[in-house]
Short mmCIF file of C-alpha atoms in Angstrom, two decimals:
data_model
loop_
_atom_site.label_atom_id
_atom_site.label_comp_id
_atom_site.label_asym_id
_atom_site.label_seq_id
_atom_site.Cartn_x
_atom_site.Cartn_y
_atom_site.Cartn_z
CA UNK A 1 7.94 -21.69 25.48
CA UNK A 2 5.24 -24.78 25.01
CA UNK A 3 5.38 -26.61 21.77
CA UNK A 4 2.45 -28.61 20.15
CA UNK A 5 3.34 -32.52 19.84
CA UNK A 6 2.28 -31.99 16.47
CA UNK A 7 4.94 -29.50 15.65
CA UNK A 8 8.25 -30.78 13.75
CA UNK A 9 11.10 -31.20 16.26
CA UNK A 10 13.49 -27.81 16.59
CA UNK A 11 16.47 -29.59 16.35
CA UNK A 12 15.39 -30.79 12.73
CA UNK A 13 14.93 -34.35 13.05
CA UNK A 14 11.75 -34.69 11.18
CA UNK A 15 10.13 -36.16 13.59
CA UNK A 16 7.13 -34.16 16.12
CA UNK A 17 8.46 -32.61 18.99
CA UNK A 18 6.58 -35.19 21.23
CA UNK A 19 8.21 -38.33 19.36
CA UNK A 20 11.77 -36.37 19.39
CA UNK A 21 12.89 -34.31 22.23
CA UNK A 22 10.00 -33.59 24.03
CA UNK A 23 10.52 -37.03 25.57
CA UNK A 24 13.72 -36.05 27.21
CA UNK A 25 12.66 -32.75 28.06
CA UNK A 26 9.07 -34.90 29.86
CA UNK A 27 12.00 -36.70 31.78
CA UNK A 28 13.11 -39.89 29.66
CA UNK A 29 16.99 -40.42 29.46
CA UNK A 30 18.25 -39.20 26.55
CA UNK A 31 19.95 -42.59 25.32
CA UNK A 32 23.80 -40.96 23.45
CA UNK A 33 25.30 -37.89 23.54
CA UNK A 34 24.08 -37.13 20.16
CA UNK A 35 20.26 -37.21 21.16
CA UNK A 36 20.98 -35.16 24.72
CA UNK A 37 22.37 -32.74 22.00
CA UNK A 38 20.01 -31.96 20.07
CA UNK A 39 17.80 -31.96 23.20
CA UNK A 40 19.33 -29.22 24.81
CA UNK A 41 19.42 -26.93 20.98
CA UNK A 42 15.44 -27.64 20.94
CA UNK A 43 15.44 -26.68 25.14
CA UNK A 44 17.42 -23.38 23.62
CA UNK A 45 15.18 -22.90 21.17
CA UNK A 46 12.25 -23.37 23.38
CA UNK A 47 14.29 -21.47 26.54
CA UNK A 48 13.64 -24.10 29.02
CA UNK A 49 16.35 -23.35 31.21
CA UNK A 50 14.92 -25.81 33.93
CA UNK A 51 16.20 -28.96 30.85
CA UNK A 52 19.42 -27.18 30.68
CA UNK A 53 20.49 -27.15 33.89
CA UNK A 54 19.16 -30.47 34.74
CA UNK A 55 21.55 -31.63 31.82
CA UNK A 56 24.81 -29.39 32.11
CA UNK A 57 27.68 -31.29 34.15
CA UNK A 58 27.09 -30.32 37.82
CA UNK A 59 30.81 -29.33 37.47
CA UNK A 60 30.28 -26.89 35.22
CA UNK A 61 26.86 -25.63 35.41
CA UNK A 62 26.05 -21.81 35.68
CA UNK A 63 23.86 -20.72 38.38
CA UNK A 64 21.29 -19.87 35.46
CA UNK A 65 20.97 -18.71 32.23
CA UNK A 66 20.11 -15.30 30.53
CA UNK A 67 18.42 -15.87 26.83
CA UNK A 68 18.51 -13.33 24.80
CA UNK A 69 15.13 -11.92 24.22
CA UNK A 70 15.52 -10.58 20.35
CA UNK A 71 17.77 -14.11 19.26
CA UNK A 72 15.93 -16.91 17.17
CA UNK A 73 17.82 -19.54 16.66
CA UNK A 74 17.36 -20.73 12.88
CA UNK A 75 19.25 -24.75 12.66
CA UNK A 76 21.41 -27.22 13.89
CA UNK A 77 23.62 -29.35 12.11
CA UNK A 78 25.32 -32.22 13.60
CA UNK A 79 28.98 -32.47 12.03
CA UNK A 80 30.19 -35.50 13.95
CA UNK A 81 29.67 -37.31 17.20
CA UNK A 82 31.95 -39.97 18.76
CA UNK A 83 31.64 -42.54 21.48
CA UNK A 84 35.62 -41.43 22.99
CA UNK A 85 35.18 -43.52 26.40
CA UNK A 86 32.90 -45.97 27.73
CA UNK A 87 30.70 -43.50 29.81
CA UNK A 88 32.17 -40.03 27.29
CA UNK A 89 31.40 -38.89 24.20
CA UNK A 90 32.05 -35.59 22.00
CA UNK A 91 29.00 -34.12 19.52
CA UNK A 92 30.42 -32.08 16.96
CA UNK A 93 27.28 -29.28 15.93
CA UNK A 94 26.44 -25.89 14.11
CA UNK A 95 24.07 -24.33 15.73
CA UNK A 96 22.46 -21.25 13.58
CA UNK A 97 20.87 -17.93 15.15
CA UNK A 98 20.26 -14.18 14.57
CA UNK A 99 19.74 -11.48 16.94
CA UNK A 100 16.95 -8.91 16.07
CA UNK A 101 17.59 -7.53 12.60
CA UNK A 102 21.41 -8.76 12.25
CA UNK A 103 22.85 -11.25 9.31
CA UNK A 104 22.95 -14.82 11.14
CA UNK A 105 25.41 -16.02 12.98
CA UNK A 106 27.16 -20.10 13.53
CA UNK A 107 27.81 -21.35 16.60
CA UNK A 108 30.20 -23.95 15.73
CA UNK A 109 31.16 -25.73 18.97
CA UNK A 110 32.91 -29.29 19.62
CA UNK A 111 30.77 -30.32 22.71
CA UNK A 112 32.33 -33.19 25.71
CA UNK A 113 29.44 -34.95 27.11
CA UNK A 114 30.31 -37.71 30.24
CA UNK A 115 27.44 -40.23 31.00
CA UNK A 116 26.45 -40.82 34.99
CA UNK A 117 23.96 -43.21 36.54
CA UNK A 118 22.87 -44.07 32.98
CA UNK A 119 22.33 -40.38 32.64
CA UNK A 120 23.69 -38.13 30.02
CA UNK A 121 25.34 -34.81 30.66
CA UNK A 122 26.96 -31.85 28.33
CA UNK A 123 30.07 -30.76 30.27
CA UNK A 124 31.72 -28.30 28.33
CA UNK A 125 32.78 -27.55 24.43
CA UNK A 126 35.66 -25.74 22.21
CA UNK A 127 34.68 -23.57 19.79
CA UNK A 128 35.22 -24.36 16.22
CA UNK A 129 36.58 -21.91 13.55
#
């Protein structure tokens, strides 16, 4: 799914897609775990499987991602972001989505990230109540 460079970024930063997550989607490494988290959310909105797989740590990466065709992402809220080690960080977020005409659902997760060879990778996360 292509996105106009003039539209707001899906991650909710208030920047244009080109100035925000579009940079990371085009190959520039995200500077920190929170930027990677935001860009991964945008990649889910845009169904950008190659980017999601490339930014998933090899030890946890699935072979493919199946997107729900009727799923519509509604917004992202970063709850907390913290550095947990020299090359490790956590980002807690709430992402809202709806499938078809159903009520909105919240995905609340504390995600773990690692930095290897100057690139951040999503490792895994714990669903929060």
